[in-house]
Amino acid sequence: MNRVREYREKQGLSQFALSQKIGVARQTINLIENNKYNPSLNLCISLAKVLGTNLNGLFWEEDDEN
């Protein structure tokens, strides 16, 4: 699970706009958002920077039990 779509929408970015900012195809963003592609660490870092968050906030689930 990841929060790429959530953060992208908060920023008001389309998949295409986000893909242009980080230098990948729009389809890559779609695959990441739908958990069908595991991005490299460098791509994860780029996504987090552009989306104004960190890797923990973007890619790790919150513990709902606490």
CSV table of C-alpha atoms in Angstrom, one decimal:
chain,number,residue,atom,x,y,z
A,1,MET,CA,0.0,0.0,0.0
A,2,ASN,CA,1.2,3.5,-0.7
A,3,ARG,CA,-0.2,7.0,-0.5
A,4,VAL,CA,1.1,8.4,-3.8
A,5,ARG,CA,-2.4,9.1,-5.2
A,6,GLU,CA,-3.5,10.7,-1.9
A,7,TYR,CA,-0.5,13.1,-1.9
A,8,ARG,CA,-0.6,13.7,-5.6
A,9,GLU,CA,-4.3,14.7,-5.4
A,10,LYS,CA,-3.6,17.0,-2.3
A,11,GLN,CA,-1.0,18.8,-4.5
A,12,GLY,CA,-3.5,19.1,-7.3
A,13,LEU,CA,-1.3,17.2,-9.7
A,14,SER,CA,-2.4,14.9,-12.5
A,15,GLN,CA,-0.5,11.7,-13.0
A,16,PHE,CA,1.0,13.2,-16.2
A,17,ALA,CA,2.1,16.4,-14.3
A,18,LEU,CA,3.7,14.3,-11.5
A,19,SER,CA,5.4,12.1,-14.1
A,20,GLN,CA,6.9,15.1,-15.8
A,21,LYS,CA,8.3,16.5,-12.6
A,22,ILE,CA,10.2,13.3,-11.8
A,23,GLY,CA,11.0,12.1,-15.3
A,24,VAL,CA,9.0,8.9,-15.8
A,25,ALA,CA,6.1,7.9,-17.9
A,26,ARG,CA,2.5,8.6,-16.7
A,27,GLN,CA,1.9,4.9,-16.8
A,28,THR,CA,4.6,4.4,-14.2
A,29,ILE,CA,2.7,6.6,-11.8
A,30,ASN,CA,-0.5,4.7,-12.5
A,31,LEU,CA,1.2,1.4,-11.8
A,32,ILE,CA,2.8,2.7,-8.6
A,33,GLU,CA,-0.6,4.0,-7.4
A,34,ASN,CA,-2.2,0.7,-8.1
A,35,ASN,CA,0.5,-1.3,-6.4
A,36,LYS,CA,1.5,-3.1,-9.6
A,37,TYR,CA,5.1,-1.7,-9.7
A,38,ASN,CA,7.7,-1.5,-7.0
A,39,PRO,CA,9.7,1.7,-7.7
A,40,SER,CA,13.4,2.0,-7.1
A,41,LEU,CA,14.7,3.8,-4.0
A,42,ASN,CA,15.7,6.7,-6.2
A,43,LEU,CA,12.3,7.0,-7.7
A,44,CYS,CA,10.7,6.7,-4.2
A,45,ILE,CA,12.9,9.6,-3.0
A,46,SER,CA,12.0,11.7,-6.0
A,47,LEU,CA,8.3,11.1,-5.4
A,48,ALA,CA,8.6,12.0,-1.7
A,49,LYS,CA,10.4,15.2,-2.5
A,50,VAL,CA,8.0,16.3,-5.2
A,51,LEU,CA,5.0,15.4,-3.1
A,52,GLY,CA,6.4,17.2,0.0
A,53,THR,CA,6.6,14.2,2.3
A,54,ASN,CA,9.0,11.5,3.4
A,55,LEU,CA,9.3,7.8,2.5
A,56,ASN,CA,7.6,6.8,5.8
A,57,GLY,CA,4.6,8.9,5.1
A,58,LEU,CA,4.4,7.9,1.4
A,59,PHE,CA,5.0,4.1,1.5
A,60,TRP,CA,4.4,2.6,4.9
A,61,GLU,CA,1.0,1.9,6.4
A,62,GLU,CA,0.1,3.6,9.7
A,63,ASP,CA,-0.6,1.2,12.6
A,64,ASP,CA,-4.4,1.5,13.1
A,65,GLU,CA,-4.2,-0.4,16.4
A,66,ASN,CA,-2.4,2.3,18.4
